[in-house]
Short mmCIF file of C-alpha atoms in Angstrom, two decimals:
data_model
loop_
_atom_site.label_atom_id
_atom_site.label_comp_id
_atom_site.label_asym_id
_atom_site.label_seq_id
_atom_site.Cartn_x
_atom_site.Cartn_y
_atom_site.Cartn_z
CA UNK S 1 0.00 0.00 0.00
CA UNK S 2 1.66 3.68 -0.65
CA UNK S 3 0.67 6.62 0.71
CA UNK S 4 -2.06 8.51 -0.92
CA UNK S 5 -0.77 11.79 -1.12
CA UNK S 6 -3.92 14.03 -1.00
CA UNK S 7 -4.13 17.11 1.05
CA UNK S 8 -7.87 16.07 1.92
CA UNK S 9 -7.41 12.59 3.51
CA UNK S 10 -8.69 12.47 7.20
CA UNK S 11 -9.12 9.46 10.22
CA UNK S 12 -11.45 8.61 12.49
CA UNK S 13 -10.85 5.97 14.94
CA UNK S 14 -14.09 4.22 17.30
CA UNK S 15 -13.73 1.35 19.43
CA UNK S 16 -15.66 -1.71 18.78
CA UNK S 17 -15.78 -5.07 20.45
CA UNK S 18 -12.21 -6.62 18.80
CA UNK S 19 -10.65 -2.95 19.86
CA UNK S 20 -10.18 0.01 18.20
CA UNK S 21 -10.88 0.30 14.43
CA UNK S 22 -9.62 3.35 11.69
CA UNK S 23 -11.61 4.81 8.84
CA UNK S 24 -9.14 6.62 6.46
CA UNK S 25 -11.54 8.79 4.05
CA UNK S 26 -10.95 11.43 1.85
CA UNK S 27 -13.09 14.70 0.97
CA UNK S 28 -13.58 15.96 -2.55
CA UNK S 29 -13.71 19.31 -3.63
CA UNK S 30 -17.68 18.80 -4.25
CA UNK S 31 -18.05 18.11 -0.01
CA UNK S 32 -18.47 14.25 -0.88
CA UNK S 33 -16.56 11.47 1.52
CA UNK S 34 -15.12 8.47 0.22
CA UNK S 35 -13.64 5.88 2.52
CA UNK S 36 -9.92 4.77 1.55
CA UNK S 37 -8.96 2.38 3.77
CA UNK S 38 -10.28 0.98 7.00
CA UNK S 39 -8.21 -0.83 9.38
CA UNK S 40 -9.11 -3.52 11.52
CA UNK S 41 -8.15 -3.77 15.07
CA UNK S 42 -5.08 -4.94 15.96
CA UNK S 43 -3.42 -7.12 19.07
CA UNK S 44 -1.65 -4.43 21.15
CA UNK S 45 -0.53 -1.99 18.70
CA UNK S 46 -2.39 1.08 18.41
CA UNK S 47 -4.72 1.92 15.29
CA UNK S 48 -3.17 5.12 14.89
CA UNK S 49 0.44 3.08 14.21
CA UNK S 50 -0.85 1.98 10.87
CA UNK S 51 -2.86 4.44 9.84
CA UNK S 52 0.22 7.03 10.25
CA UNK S 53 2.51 4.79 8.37
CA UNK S 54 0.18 4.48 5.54
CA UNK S 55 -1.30 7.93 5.55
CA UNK S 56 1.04 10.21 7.28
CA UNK S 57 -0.53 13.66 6.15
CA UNK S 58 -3.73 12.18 7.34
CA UNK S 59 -5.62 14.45 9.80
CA UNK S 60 -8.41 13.20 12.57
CA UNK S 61 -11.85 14.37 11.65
CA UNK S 62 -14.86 13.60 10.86
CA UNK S 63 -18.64 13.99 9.21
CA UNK S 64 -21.73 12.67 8.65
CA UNK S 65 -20.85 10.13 5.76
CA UNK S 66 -18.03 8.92 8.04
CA UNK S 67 -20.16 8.94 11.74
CA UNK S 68 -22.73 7.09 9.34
CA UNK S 69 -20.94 4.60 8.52
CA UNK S 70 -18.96 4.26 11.88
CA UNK S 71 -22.53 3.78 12.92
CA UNK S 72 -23.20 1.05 10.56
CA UNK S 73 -20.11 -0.85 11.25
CA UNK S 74 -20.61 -0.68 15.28
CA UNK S 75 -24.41 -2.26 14.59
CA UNK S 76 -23.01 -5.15 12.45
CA UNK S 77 -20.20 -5.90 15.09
CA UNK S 78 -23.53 -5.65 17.60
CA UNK S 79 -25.21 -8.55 15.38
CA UNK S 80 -27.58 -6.58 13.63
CA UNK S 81 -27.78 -7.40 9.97
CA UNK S 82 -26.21 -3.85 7.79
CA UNK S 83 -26.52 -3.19 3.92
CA UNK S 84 -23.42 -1.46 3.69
CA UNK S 85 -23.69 0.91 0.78
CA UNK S 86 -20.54 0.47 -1.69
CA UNK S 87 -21.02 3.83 -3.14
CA UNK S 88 -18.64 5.53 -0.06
CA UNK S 89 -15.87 3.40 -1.23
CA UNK S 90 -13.40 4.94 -3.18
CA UNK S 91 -11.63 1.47 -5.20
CA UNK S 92 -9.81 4.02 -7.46
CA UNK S 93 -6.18 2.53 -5.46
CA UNK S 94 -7.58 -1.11 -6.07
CA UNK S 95 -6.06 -3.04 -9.07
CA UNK S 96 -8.38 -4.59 -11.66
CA UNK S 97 -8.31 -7.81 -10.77
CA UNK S 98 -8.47 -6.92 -6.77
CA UNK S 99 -11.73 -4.95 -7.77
CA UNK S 100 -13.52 -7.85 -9.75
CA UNK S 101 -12.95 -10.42 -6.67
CA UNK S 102 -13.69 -7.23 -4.06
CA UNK S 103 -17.53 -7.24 -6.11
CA UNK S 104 -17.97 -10.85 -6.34
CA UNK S 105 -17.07 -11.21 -2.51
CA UNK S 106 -19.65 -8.86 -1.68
CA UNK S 107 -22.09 -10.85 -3.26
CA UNK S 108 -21.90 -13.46 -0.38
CA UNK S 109 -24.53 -13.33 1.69
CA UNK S 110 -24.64 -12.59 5.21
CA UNK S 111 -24.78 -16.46 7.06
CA UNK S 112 -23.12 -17.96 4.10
CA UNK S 113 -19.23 -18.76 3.12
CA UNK S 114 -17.52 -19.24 -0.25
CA UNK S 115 -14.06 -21.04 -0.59
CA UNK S 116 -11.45 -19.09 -2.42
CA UNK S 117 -11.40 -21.49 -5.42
CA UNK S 118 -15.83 -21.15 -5.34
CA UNK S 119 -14.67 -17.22 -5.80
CA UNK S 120 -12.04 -17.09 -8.25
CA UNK S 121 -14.69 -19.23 -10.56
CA UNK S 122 -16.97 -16.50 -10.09
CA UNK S 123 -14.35 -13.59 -11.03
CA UNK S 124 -13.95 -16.47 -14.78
CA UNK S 125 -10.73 -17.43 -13.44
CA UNK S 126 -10.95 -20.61 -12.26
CA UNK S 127 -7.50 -21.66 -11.57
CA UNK S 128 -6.74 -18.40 -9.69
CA UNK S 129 -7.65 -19.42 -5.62
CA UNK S 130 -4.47 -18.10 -4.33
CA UNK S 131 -4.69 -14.42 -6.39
CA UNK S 132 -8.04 -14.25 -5.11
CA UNK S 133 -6.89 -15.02 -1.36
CA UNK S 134 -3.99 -12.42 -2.30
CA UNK S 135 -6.57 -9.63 -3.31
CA UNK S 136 -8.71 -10.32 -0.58
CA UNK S 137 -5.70 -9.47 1.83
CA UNK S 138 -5.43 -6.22 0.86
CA UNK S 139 -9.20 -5.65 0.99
CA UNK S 140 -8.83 -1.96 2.08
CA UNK S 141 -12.61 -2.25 2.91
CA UNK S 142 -12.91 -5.31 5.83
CA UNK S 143 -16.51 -5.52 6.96
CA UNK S 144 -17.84 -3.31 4.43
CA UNK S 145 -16.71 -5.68 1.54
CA UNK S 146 -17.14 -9.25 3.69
CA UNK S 147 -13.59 -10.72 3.01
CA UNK S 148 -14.05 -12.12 5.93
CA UNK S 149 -16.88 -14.74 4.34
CA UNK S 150 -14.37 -16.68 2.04
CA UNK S 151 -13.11 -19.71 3.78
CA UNK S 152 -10.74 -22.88 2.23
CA UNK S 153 -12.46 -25.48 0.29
CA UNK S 154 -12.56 -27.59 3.82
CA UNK S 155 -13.56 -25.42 5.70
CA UNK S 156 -10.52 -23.48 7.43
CA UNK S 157 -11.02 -20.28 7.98
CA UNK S 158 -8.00 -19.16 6.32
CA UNK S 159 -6.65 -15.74 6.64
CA UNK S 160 -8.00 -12.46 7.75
CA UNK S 161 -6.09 -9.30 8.14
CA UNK S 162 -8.44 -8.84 11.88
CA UNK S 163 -6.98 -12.20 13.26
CA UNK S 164 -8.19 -15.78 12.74
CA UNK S 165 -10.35 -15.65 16.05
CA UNK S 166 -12.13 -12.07 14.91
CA UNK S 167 -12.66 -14.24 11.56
CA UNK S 168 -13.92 -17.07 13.21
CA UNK S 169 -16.40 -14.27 15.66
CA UNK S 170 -17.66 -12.62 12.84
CA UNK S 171 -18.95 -15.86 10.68
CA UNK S 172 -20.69 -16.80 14.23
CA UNK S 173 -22.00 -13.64 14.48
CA UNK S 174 -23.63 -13.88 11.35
CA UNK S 175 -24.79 -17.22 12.28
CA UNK S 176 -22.72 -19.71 10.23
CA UNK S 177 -21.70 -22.95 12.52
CA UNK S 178 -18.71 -24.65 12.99
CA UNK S 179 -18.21 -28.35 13.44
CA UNK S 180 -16.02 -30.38 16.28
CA UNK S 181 -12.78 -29.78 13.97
CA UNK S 182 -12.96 -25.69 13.79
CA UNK S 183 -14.43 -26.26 10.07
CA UNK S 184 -17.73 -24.35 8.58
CA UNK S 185 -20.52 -26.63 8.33
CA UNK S 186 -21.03 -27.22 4.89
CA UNK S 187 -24.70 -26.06 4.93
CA UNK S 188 -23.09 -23.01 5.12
CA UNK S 189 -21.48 -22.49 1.80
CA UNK S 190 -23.22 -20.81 -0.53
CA UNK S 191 -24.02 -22.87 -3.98
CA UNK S 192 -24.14 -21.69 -6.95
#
């Protein structure tokens, strides 16, 4: 990730159940907000430590679009089911590829999983699992865009930039089940 070098690019930090959370977003000349990057949480290192590093001319503020979605984010980490709205996102630093699998992932359905291999089929790239699981790391939208919903073929959780365990939390808390072994039910992958 390099450092977007806009004079309009602000922070706003909230704390959530997994810890503290960053939305990076940037103003246009027109008063809109576009989110840029939000990071997750992170074991005993303040949020502020990557959001500096990434966006060092980054300022804290904040607005309605922003306190909206903060809003939104802190009632899906409460349970309650959100429709994001992917119009705040700004996917202008997201590569081509990384975009097509960022839209198919957030297709999945809240409750439901899809292996990396189930994705890249989706995105007409079939043999591509791994570049998918590579574009979903750098997901600069976590939550928003549900990276966290795309699980290995048997039913690891795989990565997640928020931890396994937050991985693991979220799935439950949108109601998908887990069998003796740590592995998503099947039931829970989504056909099609």
């Amino acid at each position: 990730m390099k450092e977007r070098g806009e004079q309009n690019v602000f922070y706003e930090t909230t704390v959530t159940p997994f810890g503290e959370l960053g939305i990076v977003w940037r103003s246009k000349e027109n008063g809109d907000s576009f989110i840029v990057h939000i990071f997750l949480p992170l074991e005993n290192v303040s949020i502020l430590s990557p959001i500096q590093r990434f966006f060092p001319t980054a300022r804290r503020f904040c607005c309605e679009t922003i306190k909206k979605i903060g809003s939104q984010i802190m009632n899906y980490l409460q349970g309650a089911p959100t429709d994001f709205s992917f119009g705040y996102l700004d996917m202008n630093y997201c590569y081509k590829f990384q975009k097509r699998v960022l839209i198919a992932n957030r297709a999945i359905p809240r409750g439901k999983v899809c292996s990396y291999g189930d994705l890249a089929s989706k995105v007409h790239v079939s043999a591509a699992a791994r570049a998918v699981g590579t574009a979903l790391a750098k997901n600069p939208f976590p939550l928003v865009i549900p990276c966290h919903r795309v699980v290995k073929s048997n039913g690891r959780v795989g990565g997640f930039g928020g931890g396994l365990k937050m991985k693991r939390a979220l799935l439950e808390l949108e109601g998908v089940k887990f069998d003796i072994h740590g592995k998503v039910c099947r039931e829970y992958f989504q056909s099609g």
